[in-house]
Coordinates of C-alpha atoms and ligand atoms in Angstrom, one line a residue:
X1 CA 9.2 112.0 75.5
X2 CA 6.9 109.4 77.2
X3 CA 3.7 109.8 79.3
X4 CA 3.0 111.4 82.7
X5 CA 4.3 109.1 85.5
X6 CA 2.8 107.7 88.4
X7 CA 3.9 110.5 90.8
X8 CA 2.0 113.4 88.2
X9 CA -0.8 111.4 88.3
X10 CA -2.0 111.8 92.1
X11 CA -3.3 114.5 94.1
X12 CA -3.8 115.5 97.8
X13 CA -1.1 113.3 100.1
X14 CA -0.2 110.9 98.1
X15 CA 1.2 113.3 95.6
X16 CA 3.0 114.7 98.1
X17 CA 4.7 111.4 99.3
X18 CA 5.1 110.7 95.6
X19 CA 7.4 113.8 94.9
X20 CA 9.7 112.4 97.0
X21 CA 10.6 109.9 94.5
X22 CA 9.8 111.8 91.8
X23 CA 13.6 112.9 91.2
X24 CA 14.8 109.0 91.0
X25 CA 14.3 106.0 93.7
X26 CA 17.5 103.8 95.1
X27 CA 18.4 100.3 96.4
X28 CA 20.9 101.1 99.2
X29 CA 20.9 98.6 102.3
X30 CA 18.6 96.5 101.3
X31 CA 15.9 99.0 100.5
X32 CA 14.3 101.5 98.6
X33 CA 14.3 105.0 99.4
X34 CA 14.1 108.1 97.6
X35 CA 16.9 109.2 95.7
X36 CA 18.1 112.7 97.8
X37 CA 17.4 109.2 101.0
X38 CA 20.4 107.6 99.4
X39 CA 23.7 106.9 101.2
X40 CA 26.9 105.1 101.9
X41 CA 29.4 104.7 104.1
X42 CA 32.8 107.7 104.0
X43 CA 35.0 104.8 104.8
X44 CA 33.3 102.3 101.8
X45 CA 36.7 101.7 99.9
X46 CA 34.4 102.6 96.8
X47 CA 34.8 106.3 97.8
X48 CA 38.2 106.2 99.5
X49 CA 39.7 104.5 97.0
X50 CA 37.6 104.5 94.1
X51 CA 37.7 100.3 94.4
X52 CA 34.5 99.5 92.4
X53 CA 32.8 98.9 89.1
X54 CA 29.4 99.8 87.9
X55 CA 27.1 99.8 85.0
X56 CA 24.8 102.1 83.9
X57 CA 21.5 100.8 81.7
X58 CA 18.3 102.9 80.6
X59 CA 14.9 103.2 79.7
X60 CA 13.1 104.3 77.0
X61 CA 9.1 104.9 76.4
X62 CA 8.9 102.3 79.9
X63 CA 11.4 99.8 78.7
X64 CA 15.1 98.4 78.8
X65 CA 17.7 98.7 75.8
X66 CA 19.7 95.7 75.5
X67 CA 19.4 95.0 79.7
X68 CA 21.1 92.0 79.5
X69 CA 24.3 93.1 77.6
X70 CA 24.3 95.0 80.5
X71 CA 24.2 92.9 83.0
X72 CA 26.8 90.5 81.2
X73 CA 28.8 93.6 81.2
X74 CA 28.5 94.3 85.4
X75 CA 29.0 90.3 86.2
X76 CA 32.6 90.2 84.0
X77 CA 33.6 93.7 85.8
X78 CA 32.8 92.5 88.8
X79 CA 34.4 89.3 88.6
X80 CA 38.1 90.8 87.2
X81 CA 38.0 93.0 90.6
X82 CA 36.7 90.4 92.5
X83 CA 33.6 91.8 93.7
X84 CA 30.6 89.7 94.8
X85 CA 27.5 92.2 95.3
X86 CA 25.7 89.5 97.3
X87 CA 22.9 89.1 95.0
X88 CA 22.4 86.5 92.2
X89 CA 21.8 88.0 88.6
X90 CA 17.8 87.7 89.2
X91 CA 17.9 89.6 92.2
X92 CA 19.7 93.0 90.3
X93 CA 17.5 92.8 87.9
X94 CA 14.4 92.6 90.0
X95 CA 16.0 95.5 91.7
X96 CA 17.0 97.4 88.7
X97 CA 13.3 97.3 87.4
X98 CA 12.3 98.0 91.1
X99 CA 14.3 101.1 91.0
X100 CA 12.7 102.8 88.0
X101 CA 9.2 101.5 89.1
X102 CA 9.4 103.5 92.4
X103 CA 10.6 106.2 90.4
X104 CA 7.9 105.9 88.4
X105 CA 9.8 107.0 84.9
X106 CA 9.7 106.0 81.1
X107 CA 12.8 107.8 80.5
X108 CA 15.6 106.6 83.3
X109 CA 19.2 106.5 83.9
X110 CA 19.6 103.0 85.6
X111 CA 23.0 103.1 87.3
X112 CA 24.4 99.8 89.3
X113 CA 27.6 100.0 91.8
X114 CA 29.2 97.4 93.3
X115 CA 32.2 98.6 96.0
X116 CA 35.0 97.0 97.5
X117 CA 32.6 98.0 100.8
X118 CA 34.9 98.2 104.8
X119 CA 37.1 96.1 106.3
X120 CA 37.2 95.9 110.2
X121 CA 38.2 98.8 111.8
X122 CA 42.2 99.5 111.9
X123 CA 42.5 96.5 109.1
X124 CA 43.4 97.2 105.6
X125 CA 43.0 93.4 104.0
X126 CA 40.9 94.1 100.6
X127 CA 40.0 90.3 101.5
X128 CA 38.1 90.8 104.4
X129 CA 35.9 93.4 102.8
X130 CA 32.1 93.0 102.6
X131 CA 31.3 94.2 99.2
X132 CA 28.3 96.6 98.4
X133 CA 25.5 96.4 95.9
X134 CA 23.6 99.5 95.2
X135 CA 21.3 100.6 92.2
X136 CA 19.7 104.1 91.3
X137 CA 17.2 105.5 88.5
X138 CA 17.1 109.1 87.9
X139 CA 15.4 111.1 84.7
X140 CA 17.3 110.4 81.7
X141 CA 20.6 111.9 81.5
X142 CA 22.1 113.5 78.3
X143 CA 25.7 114.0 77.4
X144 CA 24.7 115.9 74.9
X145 CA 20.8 117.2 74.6
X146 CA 18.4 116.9 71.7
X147 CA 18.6 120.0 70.9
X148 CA 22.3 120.2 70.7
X149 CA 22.5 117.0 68.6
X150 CA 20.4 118.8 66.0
X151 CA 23.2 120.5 64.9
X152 CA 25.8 118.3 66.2
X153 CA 28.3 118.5 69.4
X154 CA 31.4 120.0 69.3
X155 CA 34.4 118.0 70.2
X156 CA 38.0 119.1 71.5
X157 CA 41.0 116.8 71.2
X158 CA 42.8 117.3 74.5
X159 CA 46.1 117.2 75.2
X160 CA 45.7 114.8 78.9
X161 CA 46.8 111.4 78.6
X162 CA 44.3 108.5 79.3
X163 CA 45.0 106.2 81.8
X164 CA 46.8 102.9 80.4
X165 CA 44.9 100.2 80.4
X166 CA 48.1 98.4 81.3
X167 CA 47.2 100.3 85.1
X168 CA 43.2 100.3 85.4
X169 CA 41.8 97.9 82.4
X170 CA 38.6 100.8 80.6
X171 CA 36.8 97.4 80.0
X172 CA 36.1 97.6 83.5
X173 CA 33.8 100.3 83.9
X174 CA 35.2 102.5 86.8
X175 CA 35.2 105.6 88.3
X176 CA 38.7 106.3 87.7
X177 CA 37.6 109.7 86.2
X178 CA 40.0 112.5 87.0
X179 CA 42.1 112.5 83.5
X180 CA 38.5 112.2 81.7
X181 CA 37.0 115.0 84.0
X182 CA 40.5 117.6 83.5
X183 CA 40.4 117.0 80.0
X184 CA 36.7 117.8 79.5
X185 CA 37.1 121.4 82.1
X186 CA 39.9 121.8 79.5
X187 CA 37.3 121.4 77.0
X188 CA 35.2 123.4 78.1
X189 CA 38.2 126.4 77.9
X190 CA 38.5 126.1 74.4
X191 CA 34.7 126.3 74.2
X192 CA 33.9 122.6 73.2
X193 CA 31.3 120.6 74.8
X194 CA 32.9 117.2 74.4
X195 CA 36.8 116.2 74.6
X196 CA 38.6 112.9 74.1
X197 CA 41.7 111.5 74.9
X198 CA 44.7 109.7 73.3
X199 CA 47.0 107.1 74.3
X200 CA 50.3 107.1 75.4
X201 CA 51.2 106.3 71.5
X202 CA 48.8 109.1 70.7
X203 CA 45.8 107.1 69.3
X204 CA 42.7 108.6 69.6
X205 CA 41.1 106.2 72.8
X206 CA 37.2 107.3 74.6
X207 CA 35.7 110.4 76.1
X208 CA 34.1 111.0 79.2
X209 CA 31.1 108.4 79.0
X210 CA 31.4 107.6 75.1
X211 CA 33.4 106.1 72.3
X212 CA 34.0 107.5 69.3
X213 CA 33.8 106.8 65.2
X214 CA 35.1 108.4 62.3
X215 CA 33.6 107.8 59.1
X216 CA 37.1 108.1 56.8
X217 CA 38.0 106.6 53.6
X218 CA 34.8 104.9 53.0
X219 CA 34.3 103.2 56.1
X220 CA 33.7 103.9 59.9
X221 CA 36.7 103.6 62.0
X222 CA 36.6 103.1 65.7
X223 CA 39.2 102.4 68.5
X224 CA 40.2 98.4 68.4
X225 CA 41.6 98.7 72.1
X226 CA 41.8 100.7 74.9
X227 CA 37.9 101.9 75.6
X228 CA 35.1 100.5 77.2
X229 CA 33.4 97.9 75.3
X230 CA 30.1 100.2 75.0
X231 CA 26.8 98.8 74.5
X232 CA 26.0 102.3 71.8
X233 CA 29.5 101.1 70.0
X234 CA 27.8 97.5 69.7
X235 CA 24.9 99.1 68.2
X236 CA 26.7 100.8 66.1
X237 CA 29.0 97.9 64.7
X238 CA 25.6 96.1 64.2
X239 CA 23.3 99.1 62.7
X240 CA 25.9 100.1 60.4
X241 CA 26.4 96.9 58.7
X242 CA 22.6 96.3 58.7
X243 CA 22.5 99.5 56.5
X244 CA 25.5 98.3 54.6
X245 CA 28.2 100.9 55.7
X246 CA 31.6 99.2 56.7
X247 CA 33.0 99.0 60.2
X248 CA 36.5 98.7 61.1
X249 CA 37.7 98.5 64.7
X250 CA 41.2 99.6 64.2
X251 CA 43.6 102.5 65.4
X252 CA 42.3 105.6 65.4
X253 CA 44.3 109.1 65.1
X254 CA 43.7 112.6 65.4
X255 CA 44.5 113.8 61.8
X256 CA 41.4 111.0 60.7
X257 CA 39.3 112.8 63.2
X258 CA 40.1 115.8 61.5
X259 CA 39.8 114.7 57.7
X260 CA 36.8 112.7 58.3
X261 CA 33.4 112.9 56.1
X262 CA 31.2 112.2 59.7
X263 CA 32.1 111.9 63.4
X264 CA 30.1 110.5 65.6
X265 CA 30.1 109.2 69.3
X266 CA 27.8 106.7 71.1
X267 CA 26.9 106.9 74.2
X268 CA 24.0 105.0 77.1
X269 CA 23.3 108.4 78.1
X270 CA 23.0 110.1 74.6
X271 CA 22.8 107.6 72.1
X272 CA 24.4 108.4 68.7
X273 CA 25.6 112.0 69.0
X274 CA 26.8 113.3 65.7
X275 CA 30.1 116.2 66.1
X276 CA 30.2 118.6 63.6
X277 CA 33.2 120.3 64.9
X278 CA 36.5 119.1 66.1
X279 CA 39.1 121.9 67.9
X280 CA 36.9 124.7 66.6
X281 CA 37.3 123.6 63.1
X282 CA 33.9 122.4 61.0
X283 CA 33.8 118.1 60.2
X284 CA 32.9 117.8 56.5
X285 CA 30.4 120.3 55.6
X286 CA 29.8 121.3 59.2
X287 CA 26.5 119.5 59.4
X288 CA 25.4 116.3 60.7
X289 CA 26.0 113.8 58.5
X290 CA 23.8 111.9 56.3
X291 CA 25.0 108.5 57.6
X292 CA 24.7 109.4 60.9
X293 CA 21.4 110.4 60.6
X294 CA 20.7 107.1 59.4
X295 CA 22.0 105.4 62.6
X296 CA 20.5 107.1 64.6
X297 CA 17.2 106.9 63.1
X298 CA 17.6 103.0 63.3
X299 CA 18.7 103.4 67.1
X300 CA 16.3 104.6 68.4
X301 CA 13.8 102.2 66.3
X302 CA 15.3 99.2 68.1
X303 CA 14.1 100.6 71.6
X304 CA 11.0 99.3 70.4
X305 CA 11.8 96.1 69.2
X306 CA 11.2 93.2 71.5
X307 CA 14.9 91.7 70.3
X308 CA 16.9 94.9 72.2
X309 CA 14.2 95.6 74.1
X310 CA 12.3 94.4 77.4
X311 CA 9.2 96.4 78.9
X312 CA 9.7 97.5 82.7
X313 CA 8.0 96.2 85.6
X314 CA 5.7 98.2 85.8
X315 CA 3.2 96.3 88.0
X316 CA 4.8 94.2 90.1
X317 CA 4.7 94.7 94.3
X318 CA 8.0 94.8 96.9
Ligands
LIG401 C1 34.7 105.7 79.6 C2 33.4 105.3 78.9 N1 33.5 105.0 77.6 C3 32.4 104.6 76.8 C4 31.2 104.6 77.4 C5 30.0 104.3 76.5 O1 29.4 103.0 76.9 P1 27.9 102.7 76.7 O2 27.6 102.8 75.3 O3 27.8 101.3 77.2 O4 27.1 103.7 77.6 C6 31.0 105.0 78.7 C7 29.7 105.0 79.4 O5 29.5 105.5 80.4 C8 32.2 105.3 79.5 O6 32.1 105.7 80.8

């Protein structure tokens, strides 16, 4: 993990305001604050009626993976609900780096929001909403730890229905979590760590923050349709034909989840996360697999390199 931050550094006072930001900073109303200091609104149609999108970034070793996919990411979910967060693009990401400056990390969870926001009292015209922008960094977050991707997550196939697309599109990221968060308690029953859902049809689709491959019949296979476009699942596609496996973005069942050679999934918070077990029954040998080690290995790499990969601002004053 990456050097002491600024907060560890001080002593006396200033450490003492320091640890107030020492468990993440925010951007909420038009300032900073602590992350325990941030707030919104009970009435924000974000909470009431989950009306909002968000996107959630990080850094590694003090800088950004693939920030601007990102932020192409937010601006097209933001548009398709049509939500304007009242900031040009320059402005989030000043405020995005500002964020994990006053946190003072070199690991971070970046996540940006944008609600629907309030309409006047007593009116319920989406239309006349003012829409809100607000950003956090926290500590990196894991879906699934190092140590438990050592010897690979286990994964349970649950019987809850994803949400149609046809109803609330996944390629808008959302917080339209309650199938996602019964089928992983139901997971966690059947003493798996990570579940996934199907389809209506019965295709495998996402889990709760991550896509999904299966390495089957000589090639990876991964959901065509019906997921979140993740960043991780871009990486993938790309780091797996740069180390000459084949990709195919197809349809996706449970039976080649359960014959597979490797599974992995791919998350922001996570990266590559290999499964070794799928409804309490061992994937290929029971191990992580060789080609996911290979991935991953190359993942990480690219958080380095100055092509994926943009250094945090550190230094600058607001
Ligand atoms: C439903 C869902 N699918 C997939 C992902 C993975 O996307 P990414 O790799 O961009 O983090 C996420 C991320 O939170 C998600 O919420």
């Amino acid at each position: 993990m990456g050097g002491k931050r600024i907060g560890e550094l001080m002593t006396g006072a200033a450490a003492a305001g320091a640890d107030r930001w020492l468990a993440g900073a925010a951007w909420v109303d038009g300032r900073y604050c602590p992350i325990e200091e941030a707030k919104i609104s009970v009435l924000d149609l974000g909470v009431t009626r989950s009306d909002c999108t968000y996107d959630v970034a990080h850094v590694w070793r003090g800088r950004f993976y693939r920030l601007d996919d990102h932020l192409d990411r937010f601006s097209a979910s933001m548009a398709r609900l049509r939500l304007d967060p009242g900031h040009d693009r320059a402005k989030i990401e000043a405020i995005v780096h500002g964020c994990v400056r006053h946190a003072g990390l070199r690991e971070a969870y970046v996540s940006m929001t944008c609600t629907r926001g309030r309409t006047a009292a007593g009116s319920r015209d989406l239309r006349t909403a003012r829409n809100t922008f607000y950003c956090y960094a926290i500590p990196f977050v894991w879906i699934s730890t190092p140590d438990q991707q050592a010897g690979g997550a286990s994964l349970w196939v649950s019987t809850v229905t994803r949400i149609p697309p046809q109803s609330v599109d996944p390629a808008v990221k959302n917080y339209h979590w309650l199938d996602l968060d019964m089928a992983l308690l139901d997971a966690y029953d059947h003493d798996a760590q990570l579940v996934v859902l199907r389809d209506l049809t019965g295709a495998i689709t996402e889990g709760p923050g991550f896509n999904v491959f299966a390495f089957v019949n000589g090639r990876w296979l991964t959901p065509a349709a019906g997921t979140l476009g993740g960043i991780t699942r871009l990486s993938v596609i790309e780091l797996a034909a740069e180390a000459g496996q084949p990709v195919e973005q197809g349809l996706l069942t449970a039976d080649d989840l359960r014959r597979a050679d490797e599974v992995l999934v791919t998350s922001t918070a996570g990266g590559i996360i290999p499964v070794t077990v799928i409804d309490g029954r061992p994937v290929g040998t029971g191990m992580p697999g060789r080609l996911t080690a290979q991935l991953r290995d190359r993942y990480w790499a690219r958080h380095q390199d100055p092509q994926y990969s943009t250094p945090v601002r550190y230094n600058e004053q607001d």
